[in-house]
Amino acid sequence: MILTVCLSPCIDVNIEVDSLGVGKSNTIISKRIFFTGKAINVAIGIARLNGDVFATGFMYEGNGNQFEQELHREGVPYKFVWNEGRVRENYKFIDHRSMLTEVNDVSPAVSEEKQEELIKFVKQFALASEAVVISGGLAKGMTPDYYSRILEAIPQNIKKVVDTEGERLLCSLKYGVDLVKPNIEELERTLKKKIRTKADMLDGCNELLKLGAKRVLLSLGKNGAIITDGTQTLYSKSVNVAMNSTVGAGDAMVAAATNALAKGETLGKILCCGVAAGTAAVTSPDSISFNKSKYEEVLSTLSIKEL
């Protein structure tokens, strides 16, 4: 089983406009609402690959029942720590050039008692898991070391996957995380340096390895991804597909890569599975995740280059 831990669920309101003008009147072409959160997206992606998955994390009483309905539809079992308040809403504006503008809210505060309750949940569910995924932001008032507190509750023999950035990621790396998946911008913000060249990318990945990561999967967006464990460094280029939305592509990559990691697959297989899922996700405008048949189609075309 793979356990996913969602620390900050959200409702994504994806709005398509012809062009987005600040300070001007804008007309909506289409609007889609998704009940999401990075680790919830990961859980759904694993379920679509027929993986054994269980979702936990924080949820809010005001509108959390809509997340329960979504997980029921996707066949994902779950148990949340419930809190007062409402799930935050994120607004994502996509214009005709496929440019994405985001306006993100912060989850309502979670008491120390509830934080401890989730740690106990993770400790319990991790015992039946091959891997645990922790991803996303934190609720209002929480400190980055909460990632450390969760990782401490997971037995050492369980594979740990972290998808976050900045201080949250740096706190996590002290616990020997098996896989991290930054993109270029997240790597820049975490290491506080510009990433402009391939050498910069590899140096950044190696820095994360030195800080404690066992594997780094660096997302390059439409250009694919790099994976390295310090001994072997591999690259896989994504195939050209009709891009409808990049929302959720990173979470799809984490889902498929974790599914492969939990099965003990090779570094190259982990890379290709991640790239295939991320690519498949951008072709699915009506879903935050990806279609399994599209994933398999893309996966069959990918090749690996050693760097």
mmCIF file of C-alpha atoms in Angstrom:
data_model
loop_
_atom_site.group_PDB
_atom_site.id
_atom_site.type_symbol
_atom_site.label_atom_id
_atom_site.label_comp_id
_atom_site.label_asym_id
_atom_site.label_seq_id
_atom_site.Cartn_x
_atom_site.Cartn_y
_atom_site.Cartn_z
ATOM 1 C CA MET A 1 0.000 0.000 0.000
ATOM 2 C CA ILE A 2 1.032 3.614 -0.610
ATOM 3 C CA LEU A 3 -0.051 6.169 1.986
ATOM 4 C CA THR A 4 -0.522 9.785 0.882
ATOM 5 C CA VAL A 5 -0.586 12.616 3.432
ATOM 6 C CA CYS A 6 -2.426 15.805 2.410
ATOM 7 C CA LEU A 7 -1.583 18.704 4.709
ATOM 8 C CA SER A 8 -3.474 21.407 2.830
ATOM 9 C CA PRO A 9 -6.499 20.347 0.744
ATOM 10 C CA CYS A 10 -7.928 22.911 -1.630
ATOM 11 C CA ILE A 11 -10.666 23.594 -4.128
ATOM 12 C CA ASP A 12 -9.123 24.535 -7.453
ATOM 13 C CA VAL A 13 -11.254 26.848 -9.551
ATOM 14 C CA ASN A 14 -9.721 26.728 -13.033
ATOM 15 C CA ILE A 15 -10.883 29.607 -15.203
ATOM 16 C CA GLU A 16 -10.135 29.861 -18.912
ATOM 17 C CA VAL A 17 -10.101 33.344 -20.412
ATOM 18 C CA ASP A 18 -9.177 34.606 -23.868
ATOM 19 C CA SER A 19 -6.673 36.987 -22.304
ATOM 20 C CA LEU A 20 -6.118 38.093 -18.728
ATOM 21 C CA GLY A 21 -5.875 41.830 -18.219
ATOM 22 C CA VAL A 22 -5.033 43.157 -14.760
ATOM 23 C CA GLY A 23 -7.297 46.047 -13.837
ATOM 24 C CA LYS A 24 -9.628 45.229 -16.748
ATOM 25 C CA SER A 25 -12.897 43.369 -17.213
ATOM 26 C CA ASN A 26 -12.265 39.723 -18.223
ATOM 27 C CA THR A 27 -14.788 37.280 -19.698
ATOM 28 C CA ILE A 28 -14.771 33.619 -18.677
ATOM 29 C CA ILE A 29 -14.730 31.078 -21.523
ATOM 30 C CA SER A 30 -14.997 28.039 -19.244
ATOM 31 C CA LYS A 31 -14.735 27.175 -15.557
ATOM 32 C CA ARG A 32 -13.888 23.856 -13.918
ATOM 33 C CA ILE A 33 -13.895 23.083 -10.199
ATOM 34 C CA PHE A 34 -11.690 20.347 -8.735
ATOM 35 C CA PHE A 35 -11.576 19.040 -5.162
ATOM 36 C CA THR A 36 -7.885 18.560 -4.766
ATOM 37 C CA GLY A 37 -4.648 19.001 -2.839
ATOM 38 C CA LYS A 38 -1.270 17.665 -3.945
ATOM 39 C CA ALA A 39 -1.361 14.406 -1.969
ATOM 40 C CA ILE A 40 -5.024 13.830 -2.853
ATOM 41 C CA ASN A 41 -4.090 14.188 -6.531
ATOM 42 C CA VAL A 42 -1.269 11.696 -5.982
ATOM 43 C CA ALA A 43 -3.679 9.211 -4.378
ATOM 44 C CA ILE A 44 -6.072 9.479 -7.317
ATOM 45 C CA GLY A 45 -3.201 9.005 -9.786
ATOM 46 C CA ILE A 46 -2.023 5.849 -8.015
ATOM 47 C CA ALA A 47 -5.592 4.519 -7.974
ATOM 48 C CA ARG A 48 -5.860 5.110 -11.737
ATOM 49 C CA LEU A 49 -2.767 2.941 -12.142
ATOM 50 C CA ASN A 50 -4.589 0.239 -10.145
ATOM 51 C CA GLY A 51 -2.228 0.777 -7.225
ATOM 52 C CA ASP A 52 -3.148 0.068 -3.616
ATOM 53 C CA VAL A 53 -3.433 3.489 -1.986
ATOM 54 C CA PHE A 54 -4.828 5.108 1.172
ATOM 55 C CA ALA A 55 -5.284 8.868 1.737
ATOM 56 C CA THR A 56 -5.034 10.753 5.001
ATOM 57 C CA GLY A 57 -4.390 14.340 6.066
ATOM 58 C CA PHE A 58 -6.290 17.364 7.309
ATOM 59 C CA MET A 59 -9.862 18.101 6.207
ATOM 60 C CA TYR A 60 -12.383 20.828 7.084
ATOM 61 C CA GLU A 61 -15.979 20.434 8.239
ATOM 62 C CA GLY A 62 -17.471 23.269 6.182
ATOM 63 C CA ASN A 63 -17.104 21.644 2.754
ATOM 64 C CA GLY A 64 -14.949 18.530 3.182
ATOM 65 C CA ASN A 65 -17.788 16.171 2.271
ATOM 66 C CA GLN A 66 -17.216 17.088 -1.376
ATOM 67 C CA PHE A 67 -13.716 15.598 -1.140
ATOM 68 C CA GLU A 68 -15.174 12.409 0.303
ATOM 69 C CA GLN A 69 -17.481 12.123 -2.708
ATOM 70 C CA GLU A 70 -14.559 12.629 -5.099
ATOM 71 C CA LEU A 71 -12.441 9.964 -3.410
ATOM 72 C CA HIS A 72 -15.400 7.556 -3.413
ATOM 73 C CA ARG A 73 -15.740 8.039 -7.174
ATOM 74 C CA GLU A 74 -12.049 7.319 -7.667
ATOM 75 C CA GLY A 75 -12.057 4.284 -5.391
ATOM 76 C CA VAL A 76 -9.590 5.756 -2.872
ATOM 77 C CA PRO A 77 -10.094 4.771 0.807
ATOM 78 C CA TYR A 78 -9.309 7.519 3.322
ATOM 79 C CA LYS A 79 -9.388 8.709 6.911
ATOM 80 C CA PHE A 80 -8.947 12.411 7.671
ATOM 81 C CA VAL A 81 -8.319 14.535 10.746
ATOM 82 C CA TRP A 82 -11.299 16.905 10.717
ATOM 83 C CA ASN A 83 -11.035 20.595 11.618
ATOM 84 C CA GLU A 84 -13.345 23.577 11.917
ATOM 85 C CA GLY A 85 -13.604 25.952 8.964
ATOM 86 C CA ARG A 86 -13.702 25.557 5.191
ATOM 87 C CA VAL A 87 -11.234 24.193 2.674
ATOM 88 C CA ARG A 88 -9.280 26.989 0.971
ATOM 89 C CA GLU A 89 -9.980 27.960 -2.642
ATOM 90 C CA ASN A 90 -7.291 28.507 -5.292
ATOM 91 C CA TYR A 91 -8.041 30.366 -8.511
ATOM 92 C CA LYS A 92 -6.077 29.444 -11.621
ATOM 93 C CA PHE A 93 -6.510 31.628 -14.712
ATOM 94 C CA ILE A 94 -5.413 30.138 -18.047
ATOM 95 C CA ASP A 95 -5.318 32.379 -21.134
ATOM 96 C CA HIS A 96 -5.183 31.544 -24.849
ATOM 97 C CA ARG A 97 -1.377 31.276 -24.741
ATOM 98 C CA SER A 98 -1.684 28.545 -22.065
ATOM 99 C CA MET A 99 -0.154 30.985 -19.569
ATOM 100 C CA LEU A 100 -1.145 30.155 -15.998
ATOM 101 C CA THR A 101 -1.808 32.821 -13.349
ATOM 102 C CA GLU A 102 -2.545 31.556 -9.838
ATOM 103 C CA VAL A 103 -4.166 33.192 -6.802
ATOM 104 C CA ASN A 104 -3.747 30.816 -3.863
ATOM 105 C CA ASP A 105 -5.361 30.866 -0.429
ATOM 106 C CA VAL A 106 -3.949 29.418 2.817
ATOM 107 C CA SER A 107 -5.678 26.635 4.762
ATOM 108 C CA PRO A 108 -7.338 27.604 8.081
ATOM 109 C CA ALA A 109 -5.291 27.024 11.223
ATOM 110 C CA VAL A 110 -4.981 23.525 12.690
ATOM 111 C CA SER A 111 -4.619 23.098 16.461
ATOM 112 C CA GLU A 112 -1.600 21.367 18.001
ATOM 113 C CA GLU A 113 -3.933 18.610 19.182
ATOM 114 C CA LYS A 114 -5.083 17.954 15.597
ATOM 115 C CA GLN A 115 -1.490 18.046 14.353
ATOM 116 C CA GLU A 116 -0.587 15.333 16.841
ATOM 117 C CA GLU A 117 -3.644 13.327 15.820
ATOM 118 C CA LEU A 118 -2.480 13.247 12.199
ATOM 119 C CA ILE A 119 1.010 12.140 13.241
ATOM 120 C CA LYS A 120 -0.601 9.211 15.090
ATOM 121 C CA PHE A 121 -2.641 8.368 11.964
ATOM 122 C CA VAL A 122 0.501 8.369 9.827
ATOM 123 C CA LYS A 123 2.355 6.191 12.321
ATOM 124 C CA GLN A 124 -0.518 3.697 12.297
ATOM 125 C CA PHE A 125 -1.131 3.557 8.538
ATOM 126 C CA ALA A 126 2.569 3.547 7.615
ATOM 127 C CA LEU A 127 2.966 0.128 9.243
ATOM 128 C CA ALA A 128 0.917 -1.370 6.381
ATOM 129 C CA SER A 129 2.633 0.680 3.656
ATOM 130 C CA GLU A 130 5.533 0.237 1.254
ATOM 131 C CA ALA A 131 5.787 3.997 0.699
ATOM 132 C CA VAL A 132 4.480 7.263 2.159
ATOM 133 C CA VAL A 133 4.015 10.469 0.129
ATOM 134 C CA ILE A 134 3.927 13.853 1.876
ATOM 135 C CA SER A 135 3.335 16.869 -0.324
ATOM 136 C CA GLY A 136 2.098 20.424 -0.495
ATOM 137 C CA GLY A 137 1.904 23.433 1.766
ATOM 138 C CA LEU A 138 0.887 23.822 5.385
ATOM 139 C CA ALA A 139 -2.075 25.311 7.180
ATOM 140 C CA LYS A 140 -1.944 28.819 8.596
ATOM 141 C CA GLY A 141 0.478 29.124 11.519
ATOM 142 C CA MET A 142 2.212 25.771 10.994
ATOM 143 C CA THR A 143 6.003 25.671 10.806
ATOM 144 C CA PRO A 144 8.144 23.842 8.203
ATOM 145 C CA ASP A 145 9.427 21.350 10.782
ATOM 146 C CA TYR A 146 6.000 19.674 10.778
ATOM 147 C CA TYR A 147 7.324 17.721 7.789
ATOM 148 C CA SER A 148 10.123 16.468 10.051
ATOM 149 C CA ARG A 149 7.663 15.461 12.742
ATOM 150 C CA ILE A 150 5.672 13.361 10.269
ATOM 151 C CA LEU A 151 8.773 11.730 8.800
ATOM 152 C CA GLU A 152 9.980 10.795 12.309
ATOM 153 C CA ALA A 153 6.755 8.792 12.754
ATOM 154 C CA ILE A 154 7.436 6.634 9.676
ATOM 155 C CA PRO A 155 9.531 3.463 10.173
ATOM 156 C CA GLN A 156 12.947 3.600 8.479
ATOM 157 C CA ASN A 157 12.225 0.644 6.186
ATOM 158 C CA ILE A 158 9.275 2.481 4.564
ATOM 159 C CA LYS A 159 10.103 4.502 1.441
ATOM 160 C CA LYS A 160 9.489 8.218 1.895
ATOM 161 C CA VAL A 161 8.548 10.572 -0.951
ATOM 162 C CA VAL A 162 8.372 14.340 -0.443
ATOM 163 C CA ASP A 163 7.045 16.912 -2.914
ATOM 164 C CA THR A 164 7.437 20.382 -1.472
ATOM 165 C CA GLU A 165 9.960 23.240 -1.511
ATOM 166 C CA GLY A 166 11.920 25.715 0.573
ATOM 167 C CA GLU A 167 12.311 25.155 4.305
ATOM 168 C CA ARG A 168 9.755 22.324 4.258
ATOM 169 C CA LEU A 169 11.955 20.388 1.849
ATOM 170 C CA LEU A 170 15.168 21.223 3.696
ATOM 171 C CA CYS A 171 13.652 20.020 6.977
ATOM 172 C CA SER A 172 12.569 16.786 5.269
ATOM 173 C CA LEU A 173 15.990 15.973 3.811
ATOM 174 C CA LYS A 174 17.446 15.430 7.287
ATOM 175 C CA TYR A 175 15.497 12.152 7.394
ATOM 176 C CA GLY A 176 16.941 10.481 4.308
ATOM 177 C CA VAL A 177 13.976 10.901 1.959
ATOM 178 C CA ASP A 178 13.942 8.266 -0.803
ATOM 179 C CA LEU A 179 12.600 10.551 -3.545
ATOM 180 C CA VAL A 180 12.023 14.289 -3.963
ATOM 181 C CA LYS A 181 10.466 15.886 -7.042
ATOM 182 C CA PRO A 182 11.133 19.598 -7.457
ATOM 183 C CA ASN A 183 10.648 21.501 -10.681
ATOM 184 C CA ILE A 184 13.152 24.139 -11.785
ATOM 185 C CA GLU A 185 11.391 27.022 -10.006
ATOM 186 C CA GLU A 186 11.047 25.034 -6.760
ATOM 187 C CA LEU A 187 14.708 24.033 -6.924
ATOM 188 C CA GLU A 188 15.681 27.701 -7.353
ATOM 189 C CA ARG A 189 13.552 28.809 -4.412
ATOM 190 C CA THR A 190 14.847 26.000 -2.185
ATOM 191 C CA LEU A 191 18.544 26.533 -2.945
ATOM 192 C CA LYS A 192 18.193 30.307 -3.394
ATOM 193 C CA LYS A 193 20.079 30.303 -6.699
ATOM 194 C CA LYS A 194 19.263 30.640 -10.394
ATOM 195 C CA ILE A 195 19.129 27.498 -12.520
ATOM 196 C CA ARG A 196 19.939 28.389 -16.139
ATOM 197 C CA THR A 197 21.988 25.575 -17.646
ATOM 198 C CA LYS A 198 22.107 21.774 -17.603
ATOM 199 C CA ALA A 199 25.168 22.025 -15.356
ATOM 200 C CA ASP A 200 23.156 24.197 -12.941
ATOM 201 C CA MET A 201 20.378 21.583 -12.894
ATOM 202 C CA LEU A 202 22.781 18.744 -12.121
ATOM 203 C CA ASP A 203 24.572 20.806 -9.467
ATOM 204 C CA GLY A 204 21.211 21.594 -7.844
ATOM 205 C CA CYS A 205 20.192 17.925 -7.823
ATOM 206 C CA ASN A 206 23.550 16.938 -6.341
ATOM 207 C CA GLU A 207 23.143 19.533 -3.614
ATOM 208 C CA LEU A 208 19.825 17.935 -2.595
ATOM 209 C CA LEU A 209 21.529 14.526 -2.575
ATOM 210 C CA LYS A 210 24.257 15.859 -0.276
ATOM 211 C CA LEU A 211 21.561 17.241 2.043
ATOM 212 C CA GLY A 212 19.969 13.792 2.401
ATOM 213 C CA ALA A 213 17.816 12.905 -0.617
ATOM 214 C CA LYS A 214 18.427 9.399 -1.989
ATOM 215 C CA ARG A 215 16.940 10.194 -5.411
ATOM 216 C CA VAL A 216 16.040 13.491 -7.076
ATOM 217 C CA LEU A 217 13.456 13.597 -9.861
ATOM 218 C CA LEU A 218 13.737 17.050 -11.439
ATOM 219 C CA SER A 219 10.714 17.985 -13.546
ATOM 220 C CA LEU A 220 11.513 19.990 -16.675
ATOM 221 C CA GLY A 221 7.889 20.532 -17.706
ATOM 222 C CA LYS A 222 7.238 19.848 -21.379
ATOM 223 C CA ASN A 223 10.915 18.895 -21.785
ATOM 224 C CA GLY A 224 10.600 15.808 -19.591
ATOM 225 C CA ALA A 225 12.649 15.127 -16.467
ATOM 226 C CA ILE A 226 16.029 14.195 -15.010
ATOM 227 C CA ILE A 227 16.534 11.625 -12.265
ATOM 228 C CA THR A 228 19.702 10.979 -10.289
ATOM 229 C CA ASP A 229 20.801 8.986 -7.274
ATOM 230 C CA GLY A 230 24.360 10.345 -7.276
ATOM 231 C CA THR A 231 25.703 7.310 -9.093
ATOM 232 C CA GLN A 232 23.544 7.344 -12.195
ATOM 233 C CA THR A 233 21.920 10.353 -13.884
ATOM 234 C CA LEU A 234 19.241 9.780 -16.529
ATOM 235 C CA TYR A 235 17.122 11.997 -18.773
ATOM 236 C CA SER A 236 13.854 11.272 -20.562
ATOM 237 C CA LYS A 237 12.287 13.732 -22.971
ATOM 238 C CA SER A 238 8.523 14.016 -23.028
ATOM 239 C CA VAL A 239 6.660 13.394 -26.274
ATOM 240 C CA ASN A 240 4.714 16.159 -28.027
ATOM 241 C CA VAL A 241 1.044 16.119 -27.051
ATOM 242 C CA ALA A 242 -1.856 18.550 -27.216
ATOM 243 C CA MET A 243 -1.482 20.537 -24.002
ATOM 244 C CA ASN A 244 -4.817 21.415 -22.413
ATOM 245 C CA SER A 245 -3.727 22.235 -18.869
ATOM 246 C CA THR A 246 -0.542 21.841 -16.808
ATOM 247 C CA VAL A 247 -2.531 21.772 -13.546
ATOM 248 C CA GLY A 248 -1.886 18.515 -11.679
ATOM 249 C CA ALA A 249 0.936 17.341 -13.974
ATOM 250 C CA GLY A 250 3.516 17.399 -11.165
ATOM 251 C CA ASP A 251 1.253 15.379 -8.884
ATOM 252 C CA ALA A 252 0.677 12.841 -11.672
ATOM 253 C CA MET A 253 4.461 12.515 -12.013
ATOM 254 C CA VAL A 254 4.790 11.875 -8.270
ATOM 255 C CA ALA A 255 1.968 9.294 -8.367
ATOM 256 C CA ALA A 256 3.488 7.167 -11.120
ATOM 257 C CA ALA A 257 7.074 7.553 -9.881
ATOM 258 C CA THR A 258 6.070 6.535 -6.343
ATOM 259 C CA ASN A 259 4.084 3.583 -7.663
ATOM 260 C CA ALA A 260 7.228 2.405 -9.501
ATOM 261 C CA LEU A 261 9.479 3.116 -6.491
ATOM 262 C CA ALA A 262 7.225 1.088 -4.187
ATOM 263 C CA LYS A 263 7.488 -1.855 -6.590
ATOM 264 C CA GLY A 264 11.284 -1.700 -6.495
ATOM 265 C CA GLU A 265 11.651 -0.613 -10.131
ATOM 266 C CA THR A 266 14.922 0.670 -11.616
ATOM 267 C CA LEU A 267 15.894 4.331 -11.678
ATOM 268 C CA GLY A 268 15.091 4.473 -15.398
ATOM 269 C CA LYS A 269 11.656 2.944 -14.919
ATOM 270 C CA ILE A 270 10.825 5.400 -12.131
ATOM 271 C CA LEU A 271 11.828 8.241 -14.464
ATOM 272 C CA CYS A 272 9.798 7.022 -17.446
ATOM 273 C CA CYS A 273 6.699 6.297 -15.370
ATOM 274 C CA GLY A 274 6.843 9.809 -13.923
ATOM 275 C CA VAL A 275 7.314 11.489 -17.301
ATOM 276 C CA ALA A 276 4.529 9.414 -18.885
ATOM 277 C CA ALA A 277 2.022 10.336 -16.170
ATOM 278 C CA GLY A 278 2.955 14.027 -16.202
ATOM 279 C CA THR A 279 2.605 14.096 -19.984
ATOM 280 C CA ALA A 280 -0.712 12.246 -19.919
ATOM 281 C CA ALA A 281 -2.068 14.672 -17.308
ATOM 282 C CA VAL A 282 -1.634 17.756 -19.516
ATOM 283 C CA THR A 283 -3.921 16.197 -22.140
ATOM 284 C CA SER A 284 -6.838 15.897 -19.678
ATOM 285 C CA PRO A 285 -8.619 19.266 -19.279
ATOM 286 C CA ASP A 286 -11.595 17.754 -17.466
ATOM 287 C CA SER A 287 -9.573 15.959 -14.822
ATOM 288 C CA ILE A 288 -6.877 16.912 -12.335
ATOM 289 C CA SER A 289 -5.250 13.518 -12.963
ATOM 290 C CA PHE A 290 -4.610 11.407 -16.069
ATOM 291 C CA ASN A 291 -6.130 8.661 -18.177
ATOM 292 C CA LYS A 292 -4.425 5.261 -17.754
ATOM 293 C CA SER A 293 -4.618 4.358 -21.440
ATOM 294 C CA LYS A 294 -2.978 7.683 -22.397
ATOM 295 C CA TYR A 295 -0.314 7.056 -19.764
ATOM 296 C CA GLU A 296 0.460 3.627 -21.218
ATOM 297 C CA GLU A 297 0.522 5.043 -24.746
ATOM 298 C CA VAL A 298 3.075 7.708 -23.772
ATOM 299 C CA LEU A 299 5.117 5.292 -21.644
ATOM 300 C CA SER A 300 5.592 2.961 -24.617
ATOM 301 C CA THR A 301 7.260 5.750 -26.632
ATOM 302 C CA LEU A 302 9.750 7.065 -24.081
ATOM 303 C CA SER A 303 13.485 6.540 -24.200
ATOM 304 C CA ILE A 304 16.274 7.200 -21.679
ATOM 305 C CA LYS A 305 19.577 9.008 -22.123
ATOM 306 C CA GLU A 306 22.396 8.782 -19.599
ATOM 307 C CA LEU A 307 23.921 12.146 -18.682
#
